[in-house]
Tab-separated table of C-alpha atoms in Angstrom:
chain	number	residue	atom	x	y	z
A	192	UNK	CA	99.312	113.383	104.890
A	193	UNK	CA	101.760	110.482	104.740
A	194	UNK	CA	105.485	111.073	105.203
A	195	UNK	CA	106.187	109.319	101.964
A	196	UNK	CA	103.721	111.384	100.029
A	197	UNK	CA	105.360	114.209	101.744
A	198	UNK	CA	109.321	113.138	100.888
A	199	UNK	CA	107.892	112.365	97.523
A	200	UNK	CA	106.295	116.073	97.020
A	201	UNK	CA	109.836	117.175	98.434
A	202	UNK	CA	111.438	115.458	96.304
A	203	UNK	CA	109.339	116.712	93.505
A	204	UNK	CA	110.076	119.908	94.509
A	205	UNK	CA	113.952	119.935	94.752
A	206	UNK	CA	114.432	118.488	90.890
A	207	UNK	CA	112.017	121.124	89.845
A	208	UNK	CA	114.193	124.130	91.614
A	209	UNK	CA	117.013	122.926	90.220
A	210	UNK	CA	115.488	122.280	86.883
A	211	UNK	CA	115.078	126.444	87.602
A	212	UNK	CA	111.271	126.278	87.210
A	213	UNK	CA	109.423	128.554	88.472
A	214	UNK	CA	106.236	128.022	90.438
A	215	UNK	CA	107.896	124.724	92.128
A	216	UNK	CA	106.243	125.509	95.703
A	217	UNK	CA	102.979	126.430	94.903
A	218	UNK	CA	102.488	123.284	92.149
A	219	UNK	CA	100.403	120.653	92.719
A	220	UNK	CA	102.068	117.545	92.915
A	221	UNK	CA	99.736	113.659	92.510
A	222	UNK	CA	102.416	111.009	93.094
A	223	UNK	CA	101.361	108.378	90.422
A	224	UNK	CA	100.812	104.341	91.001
A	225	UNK	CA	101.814	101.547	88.563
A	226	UNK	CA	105.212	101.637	87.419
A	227	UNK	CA	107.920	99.202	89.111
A	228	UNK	CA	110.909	101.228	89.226
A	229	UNK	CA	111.098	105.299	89.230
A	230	UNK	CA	109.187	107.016	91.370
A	231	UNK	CA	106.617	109.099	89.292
A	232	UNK	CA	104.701	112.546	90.112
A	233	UNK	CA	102.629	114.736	88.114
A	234	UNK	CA	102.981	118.478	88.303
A	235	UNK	CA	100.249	121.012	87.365
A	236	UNK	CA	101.723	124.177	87.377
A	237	UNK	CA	100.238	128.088	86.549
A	238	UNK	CA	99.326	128.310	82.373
A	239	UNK	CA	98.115	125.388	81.863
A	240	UNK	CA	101.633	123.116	82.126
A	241	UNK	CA	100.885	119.845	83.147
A	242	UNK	CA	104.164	117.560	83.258
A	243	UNK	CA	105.335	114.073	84.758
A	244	UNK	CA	108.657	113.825	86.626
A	245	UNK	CA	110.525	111.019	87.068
A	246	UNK	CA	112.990	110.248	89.706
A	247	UNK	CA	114.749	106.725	89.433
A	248	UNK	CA	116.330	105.145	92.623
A	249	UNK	CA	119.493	106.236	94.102
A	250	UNK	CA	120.808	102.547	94.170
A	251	UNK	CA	121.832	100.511	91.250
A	252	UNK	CA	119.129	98.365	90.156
A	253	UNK	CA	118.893	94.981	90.091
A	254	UNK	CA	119.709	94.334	86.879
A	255	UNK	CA	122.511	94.878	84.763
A	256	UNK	CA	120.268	96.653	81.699
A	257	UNK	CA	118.818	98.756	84.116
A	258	UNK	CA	121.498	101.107	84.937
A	259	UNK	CA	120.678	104.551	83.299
A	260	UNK	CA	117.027	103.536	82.040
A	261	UNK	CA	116.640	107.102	82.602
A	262	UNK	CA	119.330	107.898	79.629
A	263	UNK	CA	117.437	105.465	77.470
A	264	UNK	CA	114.013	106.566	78.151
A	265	UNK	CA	115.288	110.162	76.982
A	266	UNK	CA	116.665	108.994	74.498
A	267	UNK	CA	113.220	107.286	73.189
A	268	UNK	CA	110.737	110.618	73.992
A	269	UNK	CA	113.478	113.078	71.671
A	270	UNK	CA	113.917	110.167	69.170
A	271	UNK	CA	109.894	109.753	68.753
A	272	UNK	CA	109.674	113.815	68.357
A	273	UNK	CA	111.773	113.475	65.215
A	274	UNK	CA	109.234	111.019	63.347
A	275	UNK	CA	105.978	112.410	61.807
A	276	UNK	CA	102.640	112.201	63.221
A	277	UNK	CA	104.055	110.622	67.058
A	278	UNK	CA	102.107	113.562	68.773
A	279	UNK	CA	100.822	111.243	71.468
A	280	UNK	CA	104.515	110.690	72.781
A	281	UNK	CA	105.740	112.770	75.667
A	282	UNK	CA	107.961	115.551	75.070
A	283	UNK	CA	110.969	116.005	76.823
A	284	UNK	CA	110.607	119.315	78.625
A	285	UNK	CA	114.175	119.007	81.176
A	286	UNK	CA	116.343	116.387	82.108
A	287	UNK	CA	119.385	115.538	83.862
A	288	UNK	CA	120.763	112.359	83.085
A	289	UNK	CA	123.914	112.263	85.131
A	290	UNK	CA	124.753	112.336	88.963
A	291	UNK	CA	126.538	115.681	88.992
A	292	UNK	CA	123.592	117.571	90.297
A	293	UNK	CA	122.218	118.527	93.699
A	294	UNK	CA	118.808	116.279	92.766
A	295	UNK	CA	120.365	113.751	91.127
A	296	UNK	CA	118.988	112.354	87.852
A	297	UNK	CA	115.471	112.804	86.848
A	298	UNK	CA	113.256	114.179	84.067
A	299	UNK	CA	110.310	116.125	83.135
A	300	UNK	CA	108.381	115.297	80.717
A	301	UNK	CA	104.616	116.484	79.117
A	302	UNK	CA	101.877	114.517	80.741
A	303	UNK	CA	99.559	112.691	78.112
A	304	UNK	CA	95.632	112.505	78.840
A	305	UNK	CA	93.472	109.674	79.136
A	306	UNK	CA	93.769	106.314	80.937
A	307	UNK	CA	95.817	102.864	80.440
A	308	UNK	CA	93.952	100.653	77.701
A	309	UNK	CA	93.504	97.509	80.157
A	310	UNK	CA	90.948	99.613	82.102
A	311	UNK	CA	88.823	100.107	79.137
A	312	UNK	CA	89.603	96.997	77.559
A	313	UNK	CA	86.918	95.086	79.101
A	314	UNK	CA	84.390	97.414	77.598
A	315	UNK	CA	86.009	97.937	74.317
A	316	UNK	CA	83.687	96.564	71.357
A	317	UNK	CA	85.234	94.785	69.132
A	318	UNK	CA	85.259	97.408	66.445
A	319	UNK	CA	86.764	99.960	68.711
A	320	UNK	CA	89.247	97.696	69.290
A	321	UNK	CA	90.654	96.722	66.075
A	322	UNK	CA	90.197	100.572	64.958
A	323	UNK	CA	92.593	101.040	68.067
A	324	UNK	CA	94.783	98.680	67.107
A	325	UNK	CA	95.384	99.717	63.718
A	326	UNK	CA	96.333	102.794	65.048
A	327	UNK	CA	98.907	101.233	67.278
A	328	UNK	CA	100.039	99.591	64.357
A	329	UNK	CA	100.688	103.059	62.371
A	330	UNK	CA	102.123	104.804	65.183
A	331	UNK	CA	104.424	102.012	65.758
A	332	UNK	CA	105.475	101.735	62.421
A	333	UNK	CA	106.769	105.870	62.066
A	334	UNK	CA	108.355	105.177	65.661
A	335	UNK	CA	110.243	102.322	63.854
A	336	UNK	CA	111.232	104.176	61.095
A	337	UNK	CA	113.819	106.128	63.312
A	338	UNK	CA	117.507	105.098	63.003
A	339	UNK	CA	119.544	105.281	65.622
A	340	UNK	CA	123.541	105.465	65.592
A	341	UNK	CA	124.309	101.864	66.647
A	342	UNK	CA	122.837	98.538	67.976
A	343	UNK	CA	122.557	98.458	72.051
A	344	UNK	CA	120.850	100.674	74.963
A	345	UNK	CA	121.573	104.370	74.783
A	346	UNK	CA	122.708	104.572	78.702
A	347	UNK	CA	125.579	101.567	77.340
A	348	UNK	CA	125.201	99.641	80.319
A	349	UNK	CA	126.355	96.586	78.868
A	350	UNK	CA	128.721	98.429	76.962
A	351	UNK	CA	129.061	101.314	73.895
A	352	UNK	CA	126.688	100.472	71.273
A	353	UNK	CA	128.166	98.083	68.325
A	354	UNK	CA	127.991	98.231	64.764
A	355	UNK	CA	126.176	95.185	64.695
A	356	UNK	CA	122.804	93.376	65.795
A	357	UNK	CA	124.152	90.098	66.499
A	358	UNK	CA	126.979	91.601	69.257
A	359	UNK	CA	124.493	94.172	70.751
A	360	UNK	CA	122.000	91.029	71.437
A	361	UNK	CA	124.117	88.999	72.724
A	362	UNK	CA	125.300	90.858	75.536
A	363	UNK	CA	122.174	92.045	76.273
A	364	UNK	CA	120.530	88.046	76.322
A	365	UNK	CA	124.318	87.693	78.445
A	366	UNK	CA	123.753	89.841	80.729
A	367	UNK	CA	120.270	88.978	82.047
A	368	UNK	CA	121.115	85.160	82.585
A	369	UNK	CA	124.608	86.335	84.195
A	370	UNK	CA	121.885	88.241	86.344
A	371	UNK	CA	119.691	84.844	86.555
A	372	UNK	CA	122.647	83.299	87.775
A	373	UNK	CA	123.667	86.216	90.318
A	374	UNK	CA	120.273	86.229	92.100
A	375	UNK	CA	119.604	82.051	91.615
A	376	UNK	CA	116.818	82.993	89.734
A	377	UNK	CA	113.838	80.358	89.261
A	378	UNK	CA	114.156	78.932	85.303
A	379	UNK	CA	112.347	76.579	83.648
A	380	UNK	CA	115.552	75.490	82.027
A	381	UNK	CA	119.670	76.390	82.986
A	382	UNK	CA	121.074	79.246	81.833
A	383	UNK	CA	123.556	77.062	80.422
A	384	UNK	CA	121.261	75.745	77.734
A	385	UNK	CA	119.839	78.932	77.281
A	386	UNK	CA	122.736	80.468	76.802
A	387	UNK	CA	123.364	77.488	73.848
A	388	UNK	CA	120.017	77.960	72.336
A	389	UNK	CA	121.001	81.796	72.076
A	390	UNK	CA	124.484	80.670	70.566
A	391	UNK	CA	122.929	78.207	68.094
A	392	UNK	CA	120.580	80.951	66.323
A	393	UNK	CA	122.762	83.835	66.573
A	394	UNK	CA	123.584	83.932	62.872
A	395	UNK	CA	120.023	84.671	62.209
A	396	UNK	CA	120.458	88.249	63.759
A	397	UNK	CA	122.452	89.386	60.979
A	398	UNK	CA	119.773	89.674	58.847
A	399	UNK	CA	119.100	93.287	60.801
A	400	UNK	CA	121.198	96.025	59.217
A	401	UNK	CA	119.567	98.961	60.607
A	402	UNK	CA	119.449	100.067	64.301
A	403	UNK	CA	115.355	101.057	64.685
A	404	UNK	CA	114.085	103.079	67.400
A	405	UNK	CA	112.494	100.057	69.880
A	406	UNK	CA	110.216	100.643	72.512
A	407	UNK	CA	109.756	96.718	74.196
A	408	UNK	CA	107.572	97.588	76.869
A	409	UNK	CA	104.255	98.162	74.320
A	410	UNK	CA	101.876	96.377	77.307
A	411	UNK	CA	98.173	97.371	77.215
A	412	UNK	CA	99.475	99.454	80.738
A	413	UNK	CA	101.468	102.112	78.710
A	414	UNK	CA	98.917	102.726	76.057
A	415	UNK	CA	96.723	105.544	76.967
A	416	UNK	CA	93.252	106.021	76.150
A	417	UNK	CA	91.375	108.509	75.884
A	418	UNK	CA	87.535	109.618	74.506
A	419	UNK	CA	84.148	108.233	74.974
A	420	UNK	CA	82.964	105.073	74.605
A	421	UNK	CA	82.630	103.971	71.063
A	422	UNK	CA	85.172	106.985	70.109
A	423	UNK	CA	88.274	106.272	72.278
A	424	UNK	CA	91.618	106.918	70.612
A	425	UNK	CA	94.882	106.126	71.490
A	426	UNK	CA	96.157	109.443	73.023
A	427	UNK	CA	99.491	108.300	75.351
A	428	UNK	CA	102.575	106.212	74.563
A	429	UNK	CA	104.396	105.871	77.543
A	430	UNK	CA	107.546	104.639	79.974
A	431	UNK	CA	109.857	104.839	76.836
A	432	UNK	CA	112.810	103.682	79.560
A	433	UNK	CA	113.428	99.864	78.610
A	434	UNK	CA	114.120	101.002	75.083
A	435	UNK	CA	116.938	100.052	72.576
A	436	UNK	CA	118.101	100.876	69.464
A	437	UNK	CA	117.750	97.155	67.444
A	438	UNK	CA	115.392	94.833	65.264
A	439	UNK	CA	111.920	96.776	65.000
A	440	UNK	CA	110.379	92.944	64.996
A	441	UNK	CA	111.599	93.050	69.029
A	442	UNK	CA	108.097	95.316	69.720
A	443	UNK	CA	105.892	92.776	68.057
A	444	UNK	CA	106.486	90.886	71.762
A	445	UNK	CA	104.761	93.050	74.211
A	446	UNK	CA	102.882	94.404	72.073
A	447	UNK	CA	100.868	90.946	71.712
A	448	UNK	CA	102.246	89.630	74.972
A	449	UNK	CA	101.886	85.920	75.600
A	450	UNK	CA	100.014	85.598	71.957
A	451	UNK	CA	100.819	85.926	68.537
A	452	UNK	CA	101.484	88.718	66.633
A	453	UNK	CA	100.152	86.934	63.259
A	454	UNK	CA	96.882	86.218	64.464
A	455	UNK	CA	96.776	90.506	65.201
A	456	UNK	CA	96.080	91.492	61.416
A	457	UNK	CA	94.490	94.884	63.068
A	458	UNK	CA	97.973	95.626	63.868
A	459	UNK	CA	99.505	94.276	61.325
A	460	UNK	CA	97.575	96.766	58.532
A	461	UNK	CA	98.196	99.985	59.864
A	462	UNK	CA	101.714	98.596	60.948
A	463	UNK	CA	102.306	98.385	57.044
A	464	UNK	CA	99.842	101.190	56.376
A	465	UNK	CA	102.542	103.420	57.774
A	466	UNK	CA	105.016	102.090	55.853
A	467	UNK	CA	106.320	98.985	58.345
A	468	UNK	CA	107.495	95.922	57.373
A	469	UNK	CA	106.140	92.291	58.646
A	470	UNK	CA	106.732	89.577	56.496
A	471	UNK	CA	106.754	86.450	58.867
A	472	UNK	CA	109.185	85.021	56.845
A	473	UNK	CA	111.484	81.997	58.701
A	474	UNK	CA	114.105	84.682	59.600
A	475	UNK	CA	111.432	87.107	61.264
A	476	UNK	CA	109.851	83.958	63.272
A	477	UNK	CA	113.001	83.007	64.260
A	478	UNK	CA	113.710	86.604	65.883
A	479	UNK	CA	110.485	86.632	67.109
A	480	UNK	CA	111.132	83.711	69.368
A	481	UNK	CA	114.717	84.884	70.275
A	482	UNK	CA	113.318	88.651	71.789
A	483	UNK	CA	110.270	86.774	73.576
A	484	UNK	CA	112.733	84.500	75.215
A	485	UNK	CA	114.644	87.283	76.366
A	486	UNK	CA	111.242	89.121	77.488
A	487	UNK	CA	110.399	86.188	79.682
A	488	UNK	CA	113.789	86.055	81.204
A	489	UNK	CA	113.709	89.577	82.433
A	490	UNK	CA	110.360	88.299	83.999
A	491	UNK	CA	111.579	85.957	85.807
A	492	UNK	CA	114.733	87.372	86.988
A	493	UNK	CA	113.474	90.633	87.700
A	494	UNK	CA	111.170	89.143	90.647
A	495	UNK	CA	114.728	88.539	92.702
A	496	UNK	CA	116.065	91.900	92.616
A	497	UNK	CA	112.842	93.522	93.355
A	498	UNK	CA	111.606	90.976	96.105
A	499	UNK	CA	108.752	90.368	94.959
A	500	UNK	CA	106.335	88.547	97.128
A	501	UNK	CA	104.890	85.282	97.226
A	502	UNK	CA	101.977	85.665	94.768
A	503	UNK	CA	104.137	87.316	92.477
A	504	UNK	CA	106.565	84.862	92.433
A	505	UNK	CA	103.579	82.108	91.546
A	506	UNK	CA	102.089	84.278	89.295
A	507	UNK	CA	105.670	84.284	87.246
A	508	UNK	CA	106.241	81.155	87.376
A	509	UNK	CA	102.787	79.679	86.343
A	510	UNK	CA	102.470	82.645	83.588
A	511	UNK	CA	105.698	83.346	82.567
A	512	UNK	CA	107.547	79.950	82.748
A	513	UNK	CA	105.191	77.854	80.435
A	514	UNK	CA	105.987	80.771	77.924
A	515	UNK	CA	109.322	81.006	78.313
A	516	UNK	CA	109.542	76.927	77.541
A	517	UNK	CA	107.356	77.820	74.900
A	518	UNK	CA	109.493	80.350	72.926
A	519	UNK	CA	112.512	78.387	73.393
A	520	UNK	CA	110.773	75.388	71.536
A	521	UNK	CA	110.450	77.996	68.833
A	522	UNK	CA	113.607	78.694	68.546
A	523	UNK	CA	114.976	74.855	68.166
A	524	UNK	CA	111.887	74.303	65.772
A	525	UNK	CA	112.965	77.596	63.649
A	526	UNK	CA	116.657	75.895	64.237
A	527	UNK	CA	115.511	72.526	62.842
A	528	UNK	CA	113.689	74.008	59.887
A	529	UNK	CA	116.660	75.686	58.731
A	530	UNK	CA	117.863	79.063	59.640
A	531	UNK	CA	121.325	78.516	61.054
């Protein structure tokens, strides 16, 4: 047994007897690969419970939206238990958000079955997959039709949450490039004519009124899977942490990372079979290119923080980069065609 895995299980342990379960020394504890930030175990205790904990790092993180991603991801699982028919969210079952405790923050949550989608997705036939898809699309849609109480990230890292989309957005696209420019981050372009593209199509983010429940982080990776061949469903949303309360067309990014959300009319039907909206109207394209250019920044500036090694550094720049020129192109051509 390794003495990670063993500070991990003790660490596992201490949250849990201060979280006053019982059971905490006799549960089985599976530390759990894949995620970039918190460290993740899954607990099986007596009758059947079978819960995820989540422990983020003692240090800041790198950057400056990441402070209390635990407070947002929270935030997301009891958000998603208010809308119909999100049964394949987590529950929250106890959390501690703050620093005033003995374990520090953490929190435990109701493990989903099955398996990420990109394991399957090389065997998924092509019916299966658009049948998956337009389930996405539906569960999506009921997540989005939760209204939050103000534009911004629930932990406020960047600040307490505004009254408007335009102010939240801007401090958030702020922030990372102050962050790009804190850790000499490898762009494509300077932050100083990023930071003028952002300024020139700013207007267009008052056309959001209502503060929707986001998730940004809808990667094949936290999509869970689960069923036989031919009759898989879509049985786990997950990591809820890099949420914010803002424009629902913001999820329409991961969710068809580095393609286009248009071309996904799987999606797209049960997105408005559930009641979401998607015309790609100027305005919507225009957003569209604004949230994937802030996507691709985090990218790239996240590699710094975490030190990220030399392939990953290559693989961001070669995959990332081109996209990131790419979206800002988008944004000029959407500025050029009129929405100012």
């Amino acid at each position: 047994m390794s003495t990670s895995y063993e500070k991990t299980v003790a660490a596992a342990q201490a949250v849990l007897r201060e979280a006053g379960v019982p059971g905490a020394a006799t549960a089985r504890y599976a530390p759990l690969s894949g995620g970039t930030y918190n460290t993740v175990v899954r607990v099986a205790l007596d009758q059947g419970r079978d819960w995820v904990l989540k422990i983020p790092p003692r240090a800041e993180a790198g950057l400056a939206y990441e402070r209390a991603l635990l407070t947002g991801e929270v935030a997301f699982y009891e958000s998603a238990a208010t809308a119909a028919d999100t049964d394949v969210v987590p529950r929250v079952v106890y959390s501690e958000t703050g620093a005033g405790t003995v374990a520090g923050p953490y929190l435990i949550m109701t493990a989903r079955p099955g398996a990420p989608w990109h394991e399957a997705a090389d065997s998924l036939e092509e019916n299966e997959r658009l049948r998956l898809r337009e389930e996405l699309g539906r569960l999506v849609a009921r997540l989005h039709a939760v209204t939050g109480p103000g534009f911004g990230y629930p932990g406020q890292p960047l600040g307490p949450l505004t009254s408007t989309w335009r102010e939240a957005f801007t401090a958030m696209a702020g922030a990372v490039l102050d962050d790009a420019e804190q850790y000499a981050a490898w762009l494509p372009r300077s932050t100083a004519e990023i930071r003028e593209t952002f300024a020139a199509a700013s207007n267009v983010l008052d056309d959001v009124t209502r503060p929707a429940l986001v998730h940004f982080d809808l990667w094949q990776g936290n999509l869970l899977l689960a069923g036989p061949p031919g009759g898989r469903r879509l049985s786990g949303l997950i990591d809820g942490e890099r949420m914010f309360w803002g424009d629902p067309v913001a999820d329409f990014v991961s969710s068809a990372l580095f393609a286009d959300m248009e071309d996904d009319k799987a999606f797209l039907s049960g997105y408005a079979s559930a009641g979401g909206e998607a015309a790609f109207d100027g305005s919507v394209r225009l957003r569209l290119a604004l949230y994937r250019v802030y996507l691709y920044l985090i990218m790239l500036v996240e590699v710094e923080p975490r030190q990220a090694g030399a392939t990953g550094r290559a693989w961001a720049r070669s995959n990332v980069g081109p996209q990131l020129v790419s979206a800002l192109s988008d944004v000029e051509s959407g500025l050029r065609g009129g929405r100012r």
